[in-house]
Each structure stands twice: as structure tokens, then as C-alpha cells.
Tab-separated table of N, CA, C and O in Angstrom:
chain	number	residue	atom	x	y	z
C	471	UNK	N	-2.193	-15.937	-55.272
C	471	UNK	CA	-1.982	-15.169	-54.063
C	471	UNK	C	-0.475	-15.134	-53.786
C	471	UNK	O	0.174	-16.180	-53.782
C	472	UNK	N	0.148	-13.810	-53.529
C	472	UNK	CA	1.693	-13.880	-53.589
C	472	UNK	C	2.020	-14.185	-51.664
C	472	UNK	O	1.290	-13.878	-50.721
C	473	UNK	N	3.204	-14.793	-51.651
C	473	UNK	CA	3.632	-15.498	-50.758
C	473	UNK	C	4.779	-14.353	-49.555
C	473	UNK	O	5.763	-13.621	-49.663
C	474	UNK	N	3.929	-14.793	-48.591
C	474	UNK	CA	5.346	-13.260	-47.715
C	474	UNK	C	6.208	-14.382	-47.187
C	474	UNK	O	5.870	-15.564	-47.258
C	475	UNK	N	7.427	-13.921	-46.609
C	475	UNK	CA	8.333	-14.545	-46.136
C	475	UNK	C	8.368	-13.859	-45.197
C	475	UNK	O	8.307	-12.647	-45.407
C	476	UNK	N	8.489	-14.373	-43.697
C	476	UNK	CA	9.002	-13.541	-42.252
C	476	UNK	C	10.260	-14.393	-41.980
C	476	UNK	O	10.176	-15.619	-42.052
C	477	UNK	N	11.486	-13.752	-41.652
C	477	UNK	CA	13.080	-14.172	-41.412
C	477	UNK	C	12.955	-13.707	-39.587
C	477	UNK	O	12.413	-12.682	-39.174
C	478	UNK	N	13.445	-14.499	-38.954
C	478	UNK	CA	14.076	-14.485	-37.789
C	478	UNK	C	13.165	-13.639	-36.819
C	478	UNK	O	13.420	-12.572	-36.260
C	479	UNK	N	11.940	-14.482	-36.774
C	479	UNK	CA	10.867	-14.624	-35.569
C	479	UNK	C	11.686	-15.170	-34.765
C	479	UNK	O	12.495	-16.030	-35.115
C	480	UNK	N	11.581	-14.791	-33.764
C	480	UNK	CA	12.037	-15.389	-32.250
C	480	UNK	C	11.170	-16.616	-31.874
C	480	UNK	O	9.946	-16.707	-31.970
C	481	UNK	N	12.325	-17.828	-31.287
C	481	UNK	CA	11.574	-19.133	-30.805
C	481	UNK	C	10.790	-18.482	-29.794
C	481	UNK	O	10.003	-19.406	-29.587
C	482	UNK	N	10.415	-17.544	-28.988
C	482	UNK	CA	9.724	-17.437	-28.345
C	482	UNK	C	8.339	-17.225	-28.546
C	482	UNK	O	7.374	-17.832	-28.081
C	483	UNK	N	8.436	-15.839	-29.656
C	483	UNK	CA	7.318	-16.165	-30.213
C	483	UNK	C	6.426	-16.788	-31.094
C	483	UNK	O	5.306	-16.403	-31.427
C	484	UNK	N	7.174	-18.012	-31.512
C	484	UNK	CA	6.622	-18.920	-32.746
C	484	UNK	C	6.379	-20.088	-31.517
C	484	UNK	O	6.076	-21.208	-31.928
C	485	UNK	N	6.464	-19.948	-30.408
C	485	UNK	CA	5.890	-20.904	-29.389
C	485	UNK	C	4.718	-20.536	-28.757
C	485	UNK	O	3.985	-21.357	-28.206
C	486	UNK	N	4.485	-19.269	-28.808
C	486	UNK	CA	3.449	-18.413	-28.524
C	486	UNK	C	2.441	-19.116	-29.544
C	486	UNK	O	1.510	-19.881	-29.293
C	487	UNK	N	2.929	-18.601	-30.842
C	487	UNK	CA	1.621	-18.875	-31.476
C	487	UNK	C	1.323	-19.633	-31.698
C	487	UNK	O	0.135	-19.532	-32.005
C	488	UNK	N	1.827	-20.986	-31.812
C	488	UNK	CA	2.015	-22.361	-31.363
C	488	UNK	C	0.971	-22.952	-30.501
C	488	UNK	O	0.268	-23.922	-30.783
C	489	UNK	N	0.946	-21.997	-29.021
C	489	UNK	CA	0.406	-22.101	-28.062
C	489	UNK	C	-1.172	-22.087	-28.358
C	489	UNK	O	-2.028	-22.919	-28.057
C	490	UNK	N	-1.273	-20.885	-29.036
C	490	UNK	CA	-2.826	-20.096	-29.707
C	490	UNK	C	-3.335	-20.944	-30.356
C	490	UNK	O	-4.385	-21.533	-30.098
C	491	UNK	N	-2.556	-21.106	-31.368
C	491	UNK	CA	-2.930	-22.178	-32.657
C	491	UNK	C	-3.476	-23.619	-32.118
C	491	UNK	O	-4.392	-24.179	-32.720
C	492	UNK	N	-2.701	-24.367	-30.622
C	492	UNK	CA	-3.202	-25.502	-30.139
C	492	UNK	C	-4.430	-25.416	-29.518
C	492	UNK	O	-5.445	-26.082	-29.719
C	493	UNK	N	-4.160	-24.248	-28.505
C	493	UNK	CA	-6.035	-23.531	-27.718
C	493	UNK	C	-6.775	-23.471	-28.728
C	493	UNK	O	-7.457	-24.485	-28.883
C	494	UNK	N	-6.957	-22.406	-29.738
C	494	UNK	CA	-8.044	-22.972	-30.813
C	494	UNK	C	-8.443	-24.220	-31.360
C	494	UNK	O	-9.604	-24.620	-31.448
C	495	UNK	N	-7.332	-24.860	-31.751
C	495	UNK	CA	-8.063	-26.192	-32.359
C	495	UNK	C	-8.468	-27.030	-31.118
C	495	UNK	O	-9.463	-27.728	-31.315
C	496	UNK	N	-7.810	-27.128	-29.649
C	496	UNK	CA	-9.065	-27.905	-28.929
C	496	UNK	C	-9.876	-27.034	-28.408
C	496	UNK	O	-10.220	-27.554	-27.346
C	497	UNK	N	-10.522	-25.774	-28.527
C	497	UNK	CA	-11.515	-25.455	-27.945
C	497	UNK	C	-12.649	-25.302	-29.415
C	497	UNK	O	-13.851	-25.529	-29.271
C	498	UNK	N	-12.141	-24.949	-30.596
C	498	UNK	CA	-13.006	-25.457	-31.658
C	498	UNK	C	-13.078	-26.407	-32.399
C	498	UNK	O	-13.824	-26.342	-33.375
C	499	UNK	N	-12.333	-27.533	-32.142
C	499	UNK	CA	-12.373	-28.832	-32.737
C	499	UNK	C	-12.100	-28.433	-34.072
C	499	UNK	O	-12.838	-28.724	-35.013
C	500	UNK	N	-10.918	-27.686	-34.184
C	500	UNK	CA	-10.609	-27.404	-35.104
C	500	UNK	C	-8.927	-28.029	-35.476
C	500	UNK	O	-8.270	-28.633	-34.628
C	501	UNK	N	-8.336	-27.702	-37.123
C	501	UNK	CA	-6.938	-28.103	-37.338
C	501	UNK	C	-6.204	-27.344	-38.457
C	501	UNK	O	-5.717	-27.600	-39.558
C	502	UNK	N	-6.434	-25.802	-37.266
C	502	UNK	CA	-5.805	-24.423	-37.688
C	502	UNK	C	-3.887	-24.918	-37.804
C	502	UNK	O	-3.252	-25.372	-36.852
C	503	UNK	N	-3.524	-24.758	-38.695
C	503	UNK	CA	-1.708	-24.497	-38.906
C	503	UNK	C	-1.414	-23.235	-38.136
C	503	UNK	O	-2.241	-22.469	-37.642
C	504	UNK	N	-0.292	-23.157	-38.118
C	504	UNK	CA	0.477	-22.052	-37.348
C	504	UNK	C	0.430	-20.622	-39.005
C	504	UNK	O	0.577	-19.415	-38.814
C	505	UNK	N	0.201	-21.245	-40.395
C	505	UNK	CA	0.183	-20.339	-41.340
C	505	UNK	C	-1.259	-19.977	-41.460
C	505	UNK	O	-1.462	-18.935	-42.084
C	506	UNK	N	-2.122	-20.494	-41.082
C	506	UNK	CA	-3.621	-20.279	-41.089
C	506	UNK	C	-3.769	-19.016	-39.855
C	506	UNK	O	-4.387	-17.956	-39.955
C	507	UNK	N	-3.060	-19.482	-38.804
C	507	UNK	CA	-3.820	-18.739	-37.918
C	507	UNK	C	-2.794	-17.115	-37.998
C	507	UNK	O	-3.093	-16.107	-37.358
C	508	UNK	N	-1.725	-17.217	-38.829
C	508	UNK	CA	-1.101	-16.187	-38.768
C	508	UNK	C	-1.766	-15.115	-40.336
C	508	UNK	O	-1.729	-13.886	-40.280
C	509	UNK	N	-2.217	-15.725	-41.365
C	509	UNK	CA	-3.009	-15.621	-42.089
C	509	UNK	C	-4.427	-14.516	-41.668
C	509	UNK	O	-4.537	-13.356	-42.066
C	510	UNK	N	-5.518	-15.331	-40.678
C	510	UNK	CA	-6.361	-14.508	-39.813
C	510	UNK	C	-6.218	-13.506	-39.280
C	510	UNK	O	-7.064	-12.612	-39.259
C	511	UNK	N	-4.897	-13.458	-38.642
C	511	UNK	CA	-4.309	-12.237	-38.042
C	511	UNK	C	-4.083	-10.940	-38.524
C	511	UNK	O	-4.228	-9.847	-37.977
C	512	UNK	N	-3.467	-11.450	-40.344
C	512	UNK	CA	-3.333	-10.281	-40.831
C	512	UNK	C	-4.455	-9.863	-41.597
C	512	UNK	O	-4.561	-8.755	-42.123
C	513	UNK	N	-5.370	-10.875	-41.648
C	513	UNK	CA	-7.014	-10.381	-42.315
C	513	UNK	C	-7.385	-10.002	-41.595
C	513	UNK	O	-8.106	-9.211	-42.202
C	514	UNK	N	-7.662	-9.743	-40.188
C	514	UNK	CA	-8.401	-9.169	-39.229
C	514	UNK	C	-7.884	-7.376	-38.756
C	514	UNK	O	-8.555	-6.384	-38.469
C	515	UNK	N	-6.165	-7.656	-38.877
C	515	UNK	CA	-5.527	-6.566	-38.662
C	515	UNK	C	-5.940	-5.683	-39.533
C	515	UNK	O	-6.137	-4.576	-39.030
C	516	UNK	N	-6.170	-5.777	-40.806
C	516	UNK	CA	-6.428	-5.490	-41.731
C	516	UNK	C	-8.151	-4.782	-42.189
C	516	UNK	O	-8.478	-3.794	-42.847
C	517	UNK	N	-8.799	-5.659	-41.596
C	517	UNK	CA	-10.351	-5.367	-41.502
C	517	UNK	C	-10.093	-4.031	-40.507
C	517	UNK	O	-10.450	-2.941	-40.954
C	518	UNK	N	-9.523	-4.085	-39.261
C	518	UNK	CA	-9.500	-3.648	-37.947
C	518	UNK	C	-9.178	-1.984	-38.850
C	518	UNK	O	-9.980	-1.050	-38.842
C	519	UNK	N	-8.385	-1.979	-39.268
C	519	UNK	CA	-7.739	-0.666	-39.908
C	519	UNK	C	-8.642	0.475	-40.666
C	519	UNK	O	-8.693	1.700	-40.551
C	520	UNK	N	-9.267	-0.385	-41.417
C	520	UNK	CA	-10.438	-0.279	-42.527
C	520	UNK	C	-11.499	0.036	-41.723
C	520	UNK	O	-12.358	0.784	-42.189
C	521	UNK	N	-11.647	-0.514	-40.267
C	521	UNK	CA	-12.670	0.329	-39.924
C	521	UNK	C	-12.546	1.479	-38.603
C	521	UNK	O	-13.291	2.062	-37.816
C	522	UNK	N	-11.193	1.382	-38.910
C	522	UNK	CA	-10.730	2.889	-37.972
C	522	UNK	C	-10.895	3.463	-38.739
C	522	UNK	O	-11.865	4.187	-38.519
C	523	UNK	N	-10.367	3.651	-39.894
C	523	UNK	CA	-9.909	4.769	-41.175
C	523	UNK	C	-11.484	5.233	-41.761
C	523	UNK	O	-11.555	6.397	-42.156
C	524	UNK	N	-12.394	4.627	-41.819
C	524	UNK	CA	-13.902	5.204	-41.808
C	524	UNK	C	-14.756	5.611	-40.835
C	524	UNK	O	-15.792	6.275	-40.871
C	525	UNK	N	-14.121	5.082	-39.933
C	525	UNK	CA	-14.800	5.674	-38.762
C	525	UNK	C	-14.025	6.778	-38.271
C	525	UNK	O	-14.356	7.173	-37.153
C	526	UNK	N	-12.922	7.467	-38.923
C	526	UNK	CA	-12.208	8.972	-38.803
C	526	UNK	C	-12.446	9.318	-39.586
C	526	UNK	O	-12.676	10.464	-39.202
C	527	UNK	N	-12.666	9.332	-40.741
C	527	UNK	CA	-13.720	9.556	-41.432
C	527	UNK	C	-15.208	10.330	-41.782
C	527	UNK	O	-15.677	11.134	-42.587
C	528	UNK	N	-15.633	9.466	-40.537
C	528	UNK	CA	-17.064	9.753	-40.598
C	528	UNK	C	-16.987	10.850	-39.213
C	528	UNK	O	-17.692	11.859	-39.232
C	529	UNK	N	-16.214	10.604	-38.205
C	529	UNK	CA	-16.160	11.736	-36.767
C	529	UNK	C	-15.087	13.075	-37.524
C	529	UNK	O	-14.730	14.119	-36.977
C	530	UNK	N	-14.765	12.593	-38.929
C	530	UNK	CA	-14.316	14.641	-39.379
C	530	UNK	C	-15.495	14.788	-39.963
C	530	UNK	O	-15.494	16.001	-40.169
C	531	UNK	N	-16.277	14.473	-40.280
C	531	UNK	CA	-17.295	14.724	-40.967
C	531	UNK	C	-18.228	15.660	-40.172
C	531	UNK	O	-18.648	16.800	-40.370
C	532	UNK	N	-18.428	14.532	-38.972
C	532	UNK	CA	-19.422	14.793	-37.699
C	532	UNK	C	-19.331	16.198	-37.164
C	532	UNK	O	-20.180	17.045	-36.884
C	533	UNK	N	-17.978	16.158	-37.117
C	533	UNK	CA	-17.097	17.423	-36.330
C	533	UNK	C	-17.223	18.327	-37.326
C	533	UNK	O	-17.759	19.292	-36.781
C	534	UNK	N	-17.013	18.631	-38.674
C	534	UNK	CA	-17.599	19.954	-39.542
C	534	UNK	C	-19.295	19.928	-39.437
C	534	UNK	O	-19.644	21.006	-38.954
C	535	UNK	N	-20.157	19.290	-39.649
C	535	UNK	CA	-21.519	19.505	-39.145
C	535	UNK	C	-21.658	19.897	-37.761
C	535	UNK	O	-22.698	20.540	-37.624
C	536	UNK	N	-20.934	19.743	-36.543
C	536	UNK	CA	-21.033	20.215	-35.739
C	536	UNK	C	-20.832	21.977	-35.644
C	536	UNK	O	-21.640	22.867	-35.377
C	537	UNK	N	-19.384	22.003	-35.989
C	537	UNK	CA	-19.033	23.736	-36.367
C	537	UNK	C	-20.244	24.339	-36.746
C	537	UNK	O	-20.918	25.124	-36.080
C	538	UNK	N	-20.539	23.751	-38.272
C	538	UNK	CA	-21.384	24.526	-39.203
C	538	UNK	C	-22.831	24.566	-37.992
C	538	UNK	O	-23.488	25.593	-38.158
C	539	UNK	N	-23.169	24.008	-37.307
C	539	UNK	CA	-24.425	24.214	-36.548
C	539	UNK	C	-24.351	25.481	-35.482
C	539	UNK	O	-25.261	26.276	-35.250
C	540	UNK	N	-22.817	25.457	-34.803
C	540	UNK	CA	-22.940	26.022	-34.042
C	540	UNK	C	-22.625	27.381	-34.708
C	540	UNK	O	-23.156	28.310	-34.100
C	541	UNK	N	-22.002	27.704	-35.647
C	541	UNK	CA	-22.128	28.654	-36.521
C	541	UNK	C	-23.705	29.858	-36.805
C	541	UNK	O	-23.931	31.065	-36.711
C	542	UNK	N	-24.393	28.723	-37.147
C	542	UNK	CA	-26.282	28.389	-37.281
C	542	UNK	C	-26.217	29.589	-36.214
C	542	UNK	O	-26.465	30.790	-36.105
C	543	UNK	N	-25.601	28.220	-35.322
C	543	UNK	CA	-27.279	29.117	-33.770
C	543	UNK	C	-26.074	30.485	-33.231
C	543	UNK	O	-26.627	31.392	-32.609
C	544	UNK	N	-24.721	30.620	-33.418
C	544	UNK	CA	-24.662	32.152	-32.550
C	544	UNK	C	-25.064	33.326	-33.849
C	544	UNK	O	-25.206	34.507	-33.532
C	545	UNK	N	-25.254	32.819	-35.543
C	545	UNK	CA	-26.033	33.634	-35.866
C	545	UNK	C	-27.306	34.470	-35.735
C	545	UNK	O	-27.651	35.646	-35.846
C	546	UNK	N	-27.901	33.121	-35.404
C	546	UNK	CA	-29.225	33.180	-35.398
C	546	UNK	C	-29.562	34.024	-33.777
C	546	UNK	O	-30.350	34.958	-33.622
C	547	UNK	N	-28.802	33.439	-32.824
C	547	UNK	CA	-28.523	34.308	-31.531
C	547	UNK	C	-28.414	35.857	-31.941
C	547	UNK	O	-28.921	36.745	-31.256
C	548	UNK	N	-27.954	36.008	-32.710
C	548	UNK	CA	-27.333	37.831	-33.118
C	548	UNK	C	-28.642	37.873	-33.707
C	548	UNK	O	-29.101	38.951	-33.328
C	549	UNK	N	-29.472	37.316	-34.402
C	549	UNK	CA	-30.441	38.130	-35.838
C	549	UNK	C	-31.893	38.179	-34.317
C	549	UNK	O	-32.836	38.964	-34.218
C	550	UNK	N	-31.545	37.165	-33.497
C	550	UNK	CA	-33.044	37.854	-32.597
C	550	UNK	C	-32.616	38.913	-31.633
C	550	UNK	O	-33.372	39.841	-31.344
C	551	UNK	N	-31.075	38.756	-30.989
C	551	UNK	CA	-30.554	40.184	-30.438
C	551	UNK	C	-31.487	41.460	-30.891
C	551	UNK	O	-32.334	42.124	-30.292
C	552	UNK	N	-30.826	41.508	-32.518
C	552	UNK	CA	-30.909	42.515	-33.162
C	552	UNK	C	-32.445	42.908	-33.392
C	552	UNK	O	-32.764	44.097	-33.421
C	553	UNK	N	-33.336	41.946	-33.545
C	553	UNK	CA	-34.635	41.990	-33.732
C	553	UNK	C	-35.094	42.533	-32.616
C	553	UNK	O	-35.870	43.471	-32.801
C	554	UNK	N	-34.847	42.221	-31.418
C	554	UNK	CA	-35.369	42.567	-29.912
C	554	UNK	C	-34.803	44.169	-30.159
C	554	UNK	O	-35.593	45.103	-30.292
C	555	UNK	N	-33.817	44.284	-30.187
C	555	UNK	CA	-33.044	45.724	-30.195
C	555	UNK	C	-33.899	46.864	-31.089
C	555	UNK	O	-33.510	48.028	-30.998
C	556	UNK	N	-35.093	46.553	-31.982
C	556	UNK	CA	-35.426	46.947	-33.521
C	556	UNK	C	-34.508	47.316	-34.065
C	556	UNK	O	-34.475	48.542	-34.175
C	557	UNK	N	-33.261	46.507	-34.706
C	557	UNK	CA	-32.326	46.921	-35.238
C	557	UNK	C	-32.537	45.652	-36.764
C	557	UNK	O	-32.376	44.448	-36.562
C	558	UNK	N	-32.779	46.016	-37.709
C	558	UNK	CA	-33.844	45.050	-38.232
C	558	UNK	C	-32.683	44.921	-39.643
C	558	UNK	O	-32.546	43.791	-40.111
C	559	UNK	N	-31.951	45.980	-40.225
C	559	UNK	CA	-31.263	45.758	-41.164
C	559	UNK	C	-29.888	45.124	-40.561
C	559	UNK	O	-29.088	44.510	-41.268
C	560	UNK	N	-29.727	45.330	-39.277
C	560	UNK	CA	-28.564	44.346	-38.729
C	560	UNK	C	-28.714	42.862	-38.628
C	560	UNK	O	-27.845	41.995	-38.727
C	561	UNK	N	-30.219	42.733	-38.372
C	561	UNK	CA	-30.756	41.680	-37.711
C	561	UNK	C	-30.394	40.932	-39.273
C	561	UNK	O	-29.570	40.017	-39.272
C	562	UNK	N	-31.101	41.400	-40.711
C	562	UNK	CA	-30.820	41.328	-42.233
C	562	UNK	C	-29.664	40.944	-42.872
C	562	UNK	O	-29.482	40.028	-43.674
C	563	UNK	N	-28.836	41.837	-42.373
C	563	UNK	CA	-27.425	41.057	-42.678
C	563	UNK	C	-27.125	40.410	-42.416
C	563	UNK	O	-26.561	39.699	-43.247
C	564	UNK	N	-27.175	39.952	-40.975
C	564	UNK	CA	-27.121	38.300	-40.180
C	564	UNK	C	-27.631	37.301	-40.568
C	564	UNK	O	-27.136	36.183	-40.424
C	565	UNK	N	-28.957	37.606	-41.254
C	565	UNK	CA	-29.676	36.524	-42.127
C	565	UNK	C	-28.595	36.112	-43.462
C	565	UNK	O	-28.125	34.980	-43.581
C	566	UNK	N	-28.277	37.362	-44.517
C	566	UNK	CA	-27.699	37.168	-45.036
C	566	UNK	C	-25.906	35.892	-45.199
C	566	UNK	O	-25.296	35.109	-45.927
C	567	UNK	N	-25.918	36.451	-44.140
C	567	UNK	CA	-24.475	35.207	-43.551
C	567	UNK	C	-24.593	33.868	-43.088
C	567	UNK	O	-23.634	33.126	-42.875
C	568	UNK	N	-26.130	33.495	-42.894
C	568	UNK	CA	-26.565	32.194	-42.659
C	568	UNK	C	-25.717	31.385	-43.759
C	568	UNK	O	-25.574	32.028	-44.799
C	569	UNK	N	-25.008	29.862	-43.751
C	569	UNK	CA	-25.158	29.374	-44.481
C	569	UNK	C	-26.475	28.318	-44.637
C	569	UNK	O	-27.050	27.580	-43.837
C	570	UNK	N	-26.663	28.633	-46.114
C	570	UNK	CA	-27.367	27.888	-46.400
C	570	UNK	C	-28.943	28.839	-46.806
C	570	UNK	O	-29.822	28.315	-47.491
C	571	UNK	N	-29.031	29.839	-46.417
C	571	UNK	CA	-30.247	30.712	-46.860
C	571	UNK	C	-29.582	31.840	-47.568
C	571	UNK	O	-30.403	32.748	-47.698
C	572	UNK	N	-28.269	32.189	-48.146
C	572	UNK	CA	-28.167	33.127	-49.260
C	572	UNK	C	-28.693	32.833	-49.733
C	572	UNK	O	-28.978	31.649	-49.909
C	573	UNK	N	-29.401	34.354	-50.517
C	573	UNK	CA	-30.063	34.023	-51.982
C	573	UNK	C	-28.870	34.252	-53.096
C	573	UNK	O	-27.924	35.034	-53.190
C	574	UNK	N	-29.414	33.141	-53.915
C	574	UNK	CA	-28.177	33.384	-55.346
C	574	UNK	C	-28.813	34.586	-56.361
C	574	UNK	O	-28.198	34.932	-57.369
């Protein structure tokens, strides 16, 4: 496992984590280092990322199935227009533009 080096953390905040690192080990009876618990941090930061980046992901996804639906229904809105109207080869072509029911 390759080794990072951090240069010129501020005493302030290496007292901070200091601070963290002591609250954990007496509230879990634990004997976390100040490199352990900075360790967690960047595995978690890390997890944390991984599941933004799929979960944007999955809401562009959501968001083109959404389009494509609403696509669907103001077609489908026009092909019963047209049907009510007896306008039946208009109503036809509208079918035609459905995705997903061209015929090949």
C-alpha cells in the first residue's frame, strides 16, 4: 500500500483530530491513532463519492425515461385527437412516430 505524505497541517487542526480520535476511543473502547482515523476518512470520502457518482447516474437515466414517456403520452394525446376528429391517417402517422412500435 503506497504511503501519502501531508506537509504543513495546521496545529490547529491536528488538535482537532486529536480531539475526534480521543472521543472515539472512549466512547468505543477503542485505540484508533490519529493515522487510522485519518485513513477512515479518506475511505469513507471515497465510498461517499462512489455513491454520488451512481446515483447521477442512475437520476440521468431516470430523467431520459422520463422525457421518453412524456414523449409516449403527448403522442398518443395527438393519435386519439385525431381519431375523435376521424382523421385516421393522421391519427397513423402518429402511431408511426411512437418510439418503440415502428415497424422495421
Amino acid at each position: 500500500m503506497p504511503d501519502i505524505f501531508i506537509r504543513k497541517v495546521p496545529d490547529k487542526t491536528l488538535n482537532k483530530l486529536d480531539q475526534k480520535v480521543a472521543e472515539l476511543n472512549r466512547v468505543n473502547h477503542t485505540k484508533l491513532s490519529r493515522n487510522d482515523y485519518i485513513k477512515m476518512i479518506l475511505a469513507d470520502n471515497a465510498d461517499h463519492e462512489l455513491e454520488n457518482y451512481e446515483r447521477t447516474k442512475f437520476d440521468l437515466a431516470l430523467e431520459a425515461l422520463n422525457r421518453n414517456d412524456e414523449i409516449k403520452i403527448e403522442l398518443l394525446k395527438r393519435v386519439i385527437y385525431c381519431l375523435a376528429d376521424g382523421e385516421t391517417t393522421e391519427a397513423l402517422n402518429f402511431i408511426d412516430n411512437l418510439p418503440g412500435l415502428r415497424q422495421k
